[in-house]
mmCIF file of C-alpha atoms in Angstrom:
data_model
loop_
_atom_site.group_PDB
_atom_site.id
_atom_site.type_symbol
_atom_site.label_atom_id
_atom_site.label_comp_id
_atom_site.label_asym_id
_atom_site.label_seq_id
_atom_site.Cartn_x
_atom_site.Cartn_y
_atom_site.Cartn_z
ATOM 1 C CA MET Z 59 -64.190 -4.460 -13.284
ATOM 2 C CA THR Z 60 -60.988 -5.963 -14.977
ATOM 3 C CA ALA Z 61 -61.102 -3.787 -18.166
ATOM 4 C CA PRO Z 62 -61.721 -0.383 -16.545
ATOM 5 C CA PHE Z 63 -58.910 -1.090 -14.082
ATOM 6 C CA THR Z 64 -56.523 -2.017 -16.923
ATOM 7 C CA ARG Z 65 -57.424 1.048 -18.918
ATOM 8 C CA ARG Z 66 -57.047 3.240 -15.838
ATOM 9 C CA VAL Z 67 -53.401 1.871 -15.258
ATOM 10 C CA ALA Z 68 -52.649 2.183 -18.963
ATOM 11 C CA LEU Z 69 -53.711 5.641 -18.988
ATOM 12 C CA THR Z 70 -51.545 6.293 -15.725
ATOM 13 C CA LEU Z 71 -48.508 4.691 -16.998
ATOM 14 C CA ALA Z 72 -48.820 6.622 -20.478
ATOM 15 C CA ALA Z 73 -49.269 9.952 -18.532
ATOM 16 C CA ALA Z 74 -46.077 9.120 -16.319
ATOM 17 C CA VAL Z 75 -44.169 8.329 -19.558
ATOM 18 C CA LEU Z 76 -45.227 11.593 -21.109
ATOM 19 C CA THR Z 77 -44.440 13.582 -17.755
ATOM 20 C CA ALA Z 78 -40.979 12.029 -17.629
ATOM 21 C CA THR Z 79 -40.329 12.686 -21.440
ATOM 22 C CA ALA Z 80 -41.330 16.243 -21.157
ATOM 23 C CA ALA Z 81 -39.110 16.412 -17.838
ATOM 24 C CA GLN Z 82 -36.013 15.047 -19.602
ATOM 25 C CA ALA Z 83 -36.817 17.439 -22.743
ATOM 26 C CA ASP Z 84 -36.255 20.368 -20.450
ATOM 27 C CA PHE Z 85 -33.208 19.113 -18.689
ATOM 28 C CA PRO Z 86 -31.576 20.546 -16.824
ATOM 29 C CA GLU Z 87 -34.076 22.469 -14.968
ATOM 30 C CA ARG Z 88 -32.028 22.949 -11.587
ATOM 31 C CA THR Z 89 -28.859 22.568 -10.190
ATOM 32 C CA ILE Z 90 -26.617 19.532 -11.045
ATOM 33 C CA THR Z 91 -24.349 17.897 -8.462
ATOM 34 C CA MET Z 92 -20.811 16.549 -9.410
ATOM 35 C CA VAL Z 93 -19.539 14.218 -6.942
ATOM 36 C CA ILE Z 94 -15.752 14.283 -6.591
ATOM 37 C CA PRO Z 95 -14.725 11.113 -4.768
ATOM 38 C CA PHE Z 96 -11.865 12.575 -3.182
ATOM 39 C CA ALA Z 97 -10.803 15.306 -0.827
ATOM 40 C CA ALA Z 98 -10.342 18.861 -2.251
ATOM 41 C CA GLY Z 99 -7.012 19.807 -3.494
ATOM 42 C CA GLY Z 100 -6.220 16.770 -5.699
ATOM 43 C CA SER Z 101 -5.940 16.312 -9.447
ATOM 44 C CA THR Z 102 -9.548 14.822 -9.676
ATOM 45 C CA ASP Z 103 -10.819 17.912 -7.810
ATOM 46 C CA LEU Z 104 -8.877 20.235 -9.909
ATOM 47 C CA VAL Z 105 -10.082 18.791 -13.179
ATOM 48 C CA GLY Z 106 -13.561 18.423 -11.865
ATOM 49 C CA ARG Z 107 -14.019 21.977 -10.905
ATOM 50 C CA VAL Z 108 -12.710 23.491 -14.171
ATOM 51 C CA VAL Z 109 -14.924 21.046 -16.032
ATOM 52 C CA ALA Z 110 -18.146 21.702 -13.832
ATOM 53 C CA GLU Z 111 -17.826 25.426 -14.384
ATOM 54 C CA ARG Z 112 -17.768 25.324 -18.153
ATOM 55 C CA MET Z 113 -20.290 22.336 -18.559
ATOM 56 C CA GLY Z 114 -22.556 24.477 -16.208
ATOM 57 C CA ARG Z 115 -22.450 27.525 -18.481
ATOM 58 C CA GLU Z 116 -23.202 25.499 -21.539
ATOM 59 C CA LEU Z 117 -26.119 23.730 -19.924
ATOM 60 C CA GLY Z 118 -27.363 26.980 -18.295
ATOM 61 C CA GLN Z 119 -27.453 25.475 -14.940
ATOM 62 C CA GLN Z 120 -24.962 25.490 -12.267
ATOM 63 C CA ILE Z 121 -23.036 22.336 -11.503
ATOM 64 C CA VAL Z 122 -22.060 22.337 -7.921
ATOM 65 C CA VAL Z 123 -19.108 20.134 -6.779
ATOM 66 C CA GLN Z 124 -19.376 17.796 -3.799
ATOM 67 C CA ASN Z 125 -16.169 16.248 -2.577
ATOM 68 C CA VAL Z 126 -16.873 12.776 -0.819
ATOM 69 C CA GLY Z 127 -13.705 11.426 0.134
ATOM 70 C CA GLY Z 128 -12.562 7.987 1.522
ATOM 71 C CA GLY Z 129 -12.296 4.289 0.514
ATOM 72 C CA GLY Z 130 -9.992 5.171 -2.384
ATOM 73 C CA GLY Z 131 -12.719 6.902 -4.181
ATOM 74 C CA SER Z 132 -15.422 4.257 -3.547
ATOM 75 C CA LEU Z 133 -17.756 6.134 -1.069
ATOM 76 C CA GLY Z 134 -18.230 8.980 -3.643
ATOM 77 C CA ALA Z 135 -18.727 6.475 -6.365
ATOM 78 C CA ALA Z 136 -21.222 4.490 -4.507
ATOM 79 C CA GLN Z 137 -23.333 7.478 -3.653
ATOM 80 C CA VAL Z 138 -23.720 8.320 -7.211
ATOM 81 C CA ALA Z 139 -24.447 4.727 -8.272
ATOM 82 C CA GLU Z 140 -27.414 4.823 -5.689
ATOM 83 C CA ALA Z 141 -28.532 8.297 -6.853
ATOM 84 C CA ASP Z 142 -31.802 8.924 -8.854
ATOM 85 C CA PRO Z 143 -31.059 8.142 -12.453
ATOM 86 C CA ASP Z 144 -32.199 11.687 -13.750
ATOM 87 C CA GLY Z 145 -28.951 13.325 -14.607
ATOM 88 C CA TYR Z 146 -28.937 15.500 -11.736
ATOM 89 C CA THR Z 147 -26.050 13.720 -9.857
ATOM 90 C CA ILE Z 148 -22.822 12.878 -11.837
ATOM 91 C CA LEU Z 149 -19.714 11.381 -10.917
ATOM 92 C CA MET Z 150 -16.059 12.514 -11.839
ATOM 93 C CA GLY Z 151 -14.763 8.882 -12.064
ATOM 94 C CA THR Z 152 -11.184 7.728 -12.324
ATOM 95 C CA VAL Z 153 -9.143 4.629 -12.795
ATOM 96 C CA ALA Z 154 -9.534 4.058 -9.105
ATOM 97 C CA THR Z 155 -13.331 4.053 -9.020
ATOM 98 C CA HIS Z 156 -13.829 2.158 -12.043
ATOM 99 C CA ALA Z 157 -10.926 -0.518 -12.501
ATOM 100 C CA LEU Z 158 -8.915 -0.553 -9.227
ATOM 101 C CA ASN Z 159 -11.567 -0.663 -6.364
ATOM 102 C CA PRO Z 160 -13.474 -3.204 -8.241
ATOM 103 C CA LEU Z 161 -10.373 -5.492 -8.403
ATOM 104 C CA ILE Z 162 -9.117 -4.778 -4.910
ATOM 105 C CA LEU Z 163 -12.234 -4.180 -2.587
ATOM 106 C CA LYS Z 164 -13.362 -7.601 -0.930
ATOM 107 C CA GLN Z 165 -16.755 -6.005 -0.429
ATOM 108 C CA LYS Z 166 -18.150 -4.460 -3.672
ATOM 109 C CA PRO Z 167 -20.202 -1.349 -2.988
ATOM 110 C CA TYR Z 168 -21.098 -1.023 -6.762
ATOM 111 C CA ASP Z 169 -20.532 -2.739 -10.090
ATOM 112 C CA PRO Z 170 -18.583 -0.389 -12.274
ATOM 113 C CA VAL Z 171 -20.331 -1.482 -15.348
ATOM 114 C CA ALA Z 172 -23.990 -2.266 -14.375
ATOM 115 C CA ASP Z 173 -24.358 0.443 -11.838
ATOM 116 C CA PHE Z 174 -23.134 3.378 -14.184
ATOM 117 C CA ALA Z 175 -24.097 4.939 -17.454
ATOM 118 C CA PRO Z 176 -20.800 6.270 -19.148
ATOM 119 C CA VAL Z 177 -20.958 9.820 -20.231
ATOM 120 C CA SER Z 178 -17.437 10.895 -21.435
ATOM 121 C CA LEU Z 179 -13.633 10.086 -20.822
ATOM 122 C CA LEU Z 180 -12.283 13.728 -20.313
ATOM 123 C CA VAL Z 181 -8.425 13.560 -19.842
ATOM 124 C CA VAL Z 182 -5.565 11.368 -19.211
ATOM 125 C CA VAL Z 183 -3.351 12.615 -16.462
ATOM 126 C CA PRO Z 184 0.392 11.534 -15.745
ATOM 127 C CA ASN Z 185 1.591 10.956 -12.198
ATOM 128 C CA VAL Z 186 4.738 11.916 -10.716
ATOM 129 C CA LEU Z 187 7.121 10.805 -8.034
ATOM 130 C CA ALA Z 188 8.291 13.833 -5.731
ATOM 131 C CA VAL Z 189 10.060 14.448 -2.650
ATOM 132 C CA ASN Z 190 10.259 17.113 -0.008
ATOM 133 C CA PRO Z 191 13.256 19.286 -1.005
ATOM 134 C CA GLU Z 192 15.057 18.246 2.533
ATOM 135 C CA LEU Z 193 15.340 14.693 1.574
ATOM 136 C CA PRO Z 194 18.843 14.685 0.080
ATOM 137 C CA VAL Z 195 18.111 13.125 -3.387
ATOM 138 C CA ASN Z 196 17.929 14.627 -6.862
ATOM 139 C CA THR Z 197 17.094 11.773 -9.068
ATOM 140 C CA VAL Z 198 15.092 8.408 -9.147
ATOM 141 C CA GLN Z 199 18.399 6.430 -8.821
ATOM 142 C CA GLU Z 200 19.458 8.491 -5.688
ATOM 143 C CA LEU Z 201 16.108 7.709 -4.080
ATOM 144 C CA ILE Z 202 16.621 4.042 -4.602
ATOM 145 C CA ASP Z 203 19.995 4.049 -3.322
ATOM 146 C CA LEU Z 204 18.886 6.078 -0.192
ATOM 147 C CA ALA Z 205 16.001 3.655 0.261
ATOM 148 C CA LYS Z 206 18.241 0.534 0.336
ATOM 149 C CA THR Z 207 20.085 2.032 3.501
ATOM 150 C CA ASP Z 208 17.402 4.364 5.003
ATOM 151 C CA PRO Z 209 14.006 3.312 5.744
ATOM 152 C CA LEU Z 210 11.429 5.785 3.945
ATOM 153 C CA ALA Z 211 7.747 6.235 3.762
ATOM 154 C CA TYR Z 212 5.652 7.408 0.580
ATOM 155 C CA ALA Z 213 2.427 9.091 0.624
ATOM 156 C CA SER Z 214 -0.538 8.596 -1.623
ATOM 157 C CA SER Z 215 -4.185 9.525 -1.995
ATOM 158 C CA GLY Z 216 -5.456 6.436 -0.524
ATOM 159 C CA ASN Z 217 -5.299 2.642 -0.324
ATOM 160 C CA GLY Z 218 -5.938 0.794 -3.714
ATOM 161 C CA THR Z 219 -5.659 4.248 -5.626
ATOM 162 C CA PRO Z 220 -3.397 4.359 -8.966
ATOM 163 C CA LEU Z 221 -1.078 6.358 -6.941
ATOM 164 C CA HIS Z 222 -0.648 3.580 -4.398
ATOM 165 C CA LEU Z 223 -0.236 1.085 -7.015
ATOM 166 C CA SER Z 224 2.307 3.433 -8.683
ATOM 167 C CA GLY Z 225 4.327 3.197 -5.503
ATOM 168 C CA GLU Z 226 4.048 -0.492 -5.120
ATOM 169 C CA LEU Z 227 4.995 -1.007 -8.857
ATOM 170 C CA PHE Z 228 8.084 1.209 -8.222
ATOM 171 C CA LYS Z 229 9.120 -0.757 -4.878
ATOM 172 C CA SER Z 230 8.901 -4.007 -6.894
ATOM 173 C CA MET Z 231 10.727 -3.051 -9.842
ATOM 174 C CA ALA Z 232 13.506 -1.079 -7.951
ATOM 175 C CA GLY Z 233 13.859 -3.907 -5.417
ATOM 176 C CA ILE Z 234 13.430 -1.473 -2.328
ATOM 177 C CA GLU Z 235 11.129 -1.412 0.816
ATOM 178 C CA MET Z 236 9.032 1.856 1.554
ATOM 179 C CA THR Z 237 6.287 2.216 3.922
ATOM 180 C CA HIS Z 238 2.837 3.235 2.321
ATOM 181 C CA ILE Z 239 1.139 6.102 4.267
ATOM 182 C CA PRO Z 240 -2.705 6.332 2.556
ATOM 183 C CA TYR Z 241 -4.597 9.546 2.833
ATOM 184 C CA ARG Z 242 -8.099 10.504 2.064
ATOM 185 C CA GLY Z 243 -6.996 12.376 -1.019
ATOM 186 C CA SER Z 244 -3.998 14.031 -2.571
ATOM 187 C CA GLY Z 245 -4.743 17.366 -0.652
ATOM 188 C CA PRO Z 246 -4.174 15.875 2.827
ATOM 189 C CA ALA Z 247 -1.198 13.745 1.482
ATOM 190 C CA LEU Z 248 0.462 16.993 -0.109
ATOM 191 C CA THR Z 249 -0.021 18.894 3.101
ATOM 192 C CA ASP Z 250 1.963 16.273 5.260
ATOM 193 C CA VAL Z 251 4.785 15.763 2.461
ATOM 194 C CA LEU Z 252 5.146 19.741 2.159
ATOM 195 C CA GLY Z 253 5.272 19.792 5.830
ATOM 196 C CA ASN Z 254 8.088 16.813 5.653
ATOM 197 C CA GLN Z 255 5.852 14.504 7.856
ATOM 198 C CA VAL Z 256 6.361 12.094 4.902
ATOM 199 C CA PRO Z 257 9.327 12.661 2.765
ATOM 200 C CA VAL Z 258 8.136 11.045 -0.762
ATOM 201 C CA ILE Z 259 4.650 11.239 -2.538
ATOM 202 C CA PHE Z 260 3.225 9.634 -5.645
ATOM 203 C CA ASP Z 261 0.876 12.060 -6.785
ATOM 204 C CA ASN Z 262 -1.206 13.170 -9.936
ATOM 205 C CA LEU Z 263 0.987 15.757 -11.737
ATOM 206 C CA PRO Z 264 -2.143 18.507 -11.832
ATOM 207 C CA SER Z 265 -2.233 18.639 -8.139
ATOM 208 C CA ALA Z 266 1.660 18.414 -7.598
ATOM 209 C CA SER Z 267 2.593 20.859 -10.299
ATOM 210 C CA GLY Z 268 1.954 24.087 -8.422
ATOM 211 C CA HIS Z 269 4.214 22.926 -5.615
ATOM 212 C CA ILE Z 270 7.029 21.653 -8.041
ATOM 213 C CA ASN Z 271 7.003 25.117 -9.905
ATOM 214 C CA SER Z 272 7.393 26.798 -6.430
ATOM 215 C CA GLY Z 273 10.186 24.626 -5.261
ATOM 216 C CA LYS Z 274 8.237 23.234 -2.371
ATOM 217 C CA LEU Z 275 8.498 19.804 -3.954
ATOM 218 C CA ARG Z 276 11.353 18.234 -5.932
ATOM 219 C CA ALA Z 277 9.986 16.311 -8.958
ATOM 220 C CA LEU Z 278 12.003 13.084 -9.759
ATOM 221 C CA GLY Z 279 10.274 11.344 -12.219
ATOM 222 C CA VAL Z 280 7.016 11.269 -14.204
ATOM 223 C CA THR Z 281 5.205 7.937 -14.307
ATOM 224 C CA THR Z 282 4.126 7.755 -18.144
ATOM 225 C CA ALA Z 283 6.313 6.337 -20.745
ATOM 226 C CA GLU Z 284 7.100 9.887 -22.073
ATOM 227 C CA ARG Z 285 8.148 12.962 -20.546
ATOM 228 C CA ALA Z 286 5.378 15.381 -19.678
ATOM 229 C CA PRO Z 287 5.131 18.440 -21.939
ATOM 230 C CA SER Z 288 4.662 20.852 -19.103
ATOM 231 C CA PHE Z 289 7.977 19.369 -17.268
ATOM 232 C CA PRO Z 290 10.113 18.569 -20.205
ATOM 233 C CA ASP Z 291 13.255 18.556 -17.694
ATOM 234 C CA VAL Z 292 11.557 15.869 -15.499
ATOM 235 C CA PRO Z 293 12.728 12.461 -16.612
ATOM 236 C CA THR Z 294 10.446 9.570 -16.759
ATOM 237 C CA ILE Z 295 10.897 6.902 -14.157
ATOM 238 C CA ALA Z 296 11.289 4.476 -16.908
ATOM 239 C CA GLU Z 297 14.602 6.055 -17.725
ATOM 240 C CA THR Z 298 15.918 4.756 -14.765
ATOM 241 C CA LEU Z 299 13.558 1.519 -14.416
ATOM 242 C CA PRO Z 300 12.849 0.542 -17.878
ATOM 243 C CA GLY Z 301 9.310 -0.546 -18.599
ATOM 244 C CA TYR Z 302 7.792 1.323 -15.815
ATOM 245 C CA GLU Z 303 4.553 3.224 -16.708
ATOM 246 C CA THR Z 304 1.307 4.292 -14.857
ATOM 247 C CA TYR Z 305 -1.173 7.051 -15.432
ATOM 248 C CA THR Z 306 -4.534 8.025 -14.204
ATOM 249 C CA TRP Z 307 -7.734 9.558 -16.127
ATOM 250 C CA ASN Z 308 -10.943 11.408 -15.394
ATOM 251 C CA ALA Z 309 -14.284 10.479 -16.774
ATOM 252 C CA LEU Z 310 -17.954 11.467 -16.388
ATOM 253 C CA PHE Z 311 -20.394 8.881 -15.276
ATOM 254 C CA ALA Z 312 -24.273 8.836 -14.322
ATOM 255 C CA PRO Z 313 -26.274 6.424 -12.524
ATOM 256 C CA ALA Z 314 -27.410 3.447 -14.542
ATOM 257 C CA GLY Z 315 -30.807 4.159 -16.173
ATOM 258 C CA THR Z 316 -30.280 7.737 -16.871
ATOM 259 C CA PRO Z 317 -32.317 8.446 -19.974
ATOM 260 C CA PRO Z 318 -30.122 8.136 -23.089
ATOM 261 C CA GLU Z 319 -31.193 11.717 -24.104
ATOM 262 C CA THR Z 320 -29.841 13.058 -20.808
ATOM 263 C CA ILE Z 321 -26.630 11.267 -21.365
ATOM 264 C CA GLU Z 322 -26.438 12.854 -24.825
ATOM 265 C CA LEU Z 323 -26.965 16.233 -23.438
ATOM 266 C CA LEU Z 324 -24.213 15.727 -20.701
ATOM 267 C CA ASN Z 325 -21.902 14.285 -23.294
ATOM 268 C CA ALA Z 326 -22.355 17.307 -25.580
ATOM 269 C CA ALA Z 327 -21.756 19.708 -22.848
ATOM 270 C CA ALA Z 328 -18.782 17.906 -21.846
ATOM 271 C CA LYS Z 329 -17.247 18.115 -25.472
ATOM 272 C CA VAL Z 330 -17.989 21.754 -25.723
ATOM 273 C CA ALA Z 331 -16.096 22.340 -22.402
ATOM 274 C CA MET Z 332 -13.006 20.226 -23.329
ATOM 275 C CA ALA Z 333 -13.038 22.214 -26.544
ATOM 276 C CA ASP Z 334 -12.916 25.381 -24.848
ATOM 277 C CA PRO Z 335 -9.534 27.229 -25.431
ATOM 278 C CA ALA Z 336 -9.344 28.131 -21.540
ATOM 279 C CA VAL Z 337 -10.017 24.642 -20.676
ATOM 280 C CA ILE Z 338 -7.427 23.317 -23.110
ATOM 281 C CA ASP Z 339 -4.984 25.782 -21.575
ATOM 282 C CA ARG Z 340 -5.735 24.887 -18.069
ATOM 283 C CA MET Z 341 -5.395 21.226 -18.763
ATOM 284 C CA GLY Z 342 -2.262 21.735 -20.576
ATOM 285 C CA THR Z 343 -0.455 23.542 -17.782
ATOM 286 C CA PHE Z 344 -0.270 20.142 -15.954
ATOM 287 C CA SER Z 345 0.030 18.017 -19.172
ATOM 288 C CA ALA Z 346 -3.418 16.473 -19.037
ATOM 289 C CA THR Z 347 -4.264 14.924 -22.425
ATOM 290 C CA ILE Z 348 -7.769 15.824 -23.575
ATOM 291 C CA VAL Z 349 -9.979 12.954 -24.894
ATOM 292 C CA ALA Z 350 -13.443 13.936 -24.854
ATOM 293 C CA SER Z 351 -14.948 10.469 -25.899
ATOM 294 C CA SER Z 352 -18.420 9.250 -26.569
ATOM 295 C CA PRO Z 353 -20.417 7.299 -23.878
ATOM 296 C CA GLU Z 354 -19.653 3.999 -25.923
ATOM 297 C CA GLU Z 355 -15.895 4.766 -26.114
ATOM 298 C CA LEU Z 356 -15.762 5.270 -22.281
ATOM 299 C CA GLY Z 357 -17.602 1.949 -21.679
ATOM 300 C CA ALA Z 358 -14.969 0.252 -23.800
ATOM 301 C CA HIS Z 359 -12.120 2.085 -21.883
ATOM 302 C CA VAL Z 360 -13.540 0.853 -18.550
ATOM 303 C CA GLN Z 361 -13.346 -2.606 -19.566
ATOM 304 C CA ALA Z 362 -9.814 -2.355 -21.041
ATOM 305 C CA GLU Z 363 -8.508 -0.795 -17.952
ATOM 306 C CA MET Z 364 -10.036 -3.626 -15.714
ATOM 307 C CA THR Z 365 -8.203 -6.084 -17.905
ATOM 308 C CA LYS Z 366 -5.002 -4.145 -17.825
ATOM 309 C CA TRP Z 367 -4.790 -3.619 -13.945
ATOM 310 C CA GLU Z 368 -5.777 -6.960 -12.776
ATOM 311 C CA PRO Z 369 -2.385 -8.493 -13.254
ATOM 312 C CA VAL Z 370 -0.865 -5.431 -11.448
ATOM 313 C CA VAL Z 371 -3.142 -5.762 -8.404
ATOM 314 C CA GLN Z 372 -2.539 -9.524 -8.221
ATOM 315 C CA GLU Z 373 1.214 -9.102 -8.506
ATOM 316 C CA ALA Z 374 1.180 -6.529 -5.617
ATOM 317 C CA ASP Z 375 -1.182 -8.551 -3.743
ATOM 318 C CA VAL Z 376 -3.369 -5.548 -2.647
ATOM 319 C CA SER Z 377 -6.883 -6.374 -1.111
ATOM 320 C CA LEU Z 378 -8.907 -4.193 0.967
ATOM 321 C CA ASP Z 379 -11.961 -4.816 3.113
#
């Protein structure tokens, strides 16, 4: 009985492998879901929707965006980490999901390395310090001076996000106090700042750029070391606080265990999308720098980002349950 049973098992396993291989060869055969781990309207949402549309055309299947906000991006990231590793659920990850949350969260809902298969680092994005125009400040220094005499609050896309830490680093370097008001994404945070419920915001430049151009927000400074090409008249915060620098990035990840050939197809589609002149122009409007890396390069980038942000998190003494 042992030999026939063994042969049956072997034949069954061989058939399963052949079926899986054939299925992957035909990937994608149905709609793909791209999880955006923040509320609609923020930088990651804007980048994700542009990329999803163009990648979908390249792959011949629609890529549907699903916003899963909360937990500074950890809820959406955890959802993808637990998804079937077949390429039909992918994550638009950020520095928050793959560097900050693993350092900040006491309860770890996922491992940023072991639970994901890197696909491609897409863009690097500047952040911006902006205020409601009713706040009587026009420069970073004027904001610092006001905060020393008048209690202020600043909004961000959530606890533990790079925008939260941008604010904490700013407070530390400027020697001021400002109350942090976290939201479930840049969209809701912007709504309250535009309505002057909160006077100050640290936001990604892509999601804030339209409001800056319309005059509904006043940009005081970008967080990168160099001025943003799309807003050359907006100084860097470092011009007032030498050494200040933060930024965010967007990258595609799949669940760990996704077949290498599927990762290769997703990576190839991402590279085609990021080379499209229309996508390049769209990203350029908010000074996002296109990278379009290999999976291996993204994996190395995640490791480097965790190393870079660890001392910042420790200095800010940020931890979340």
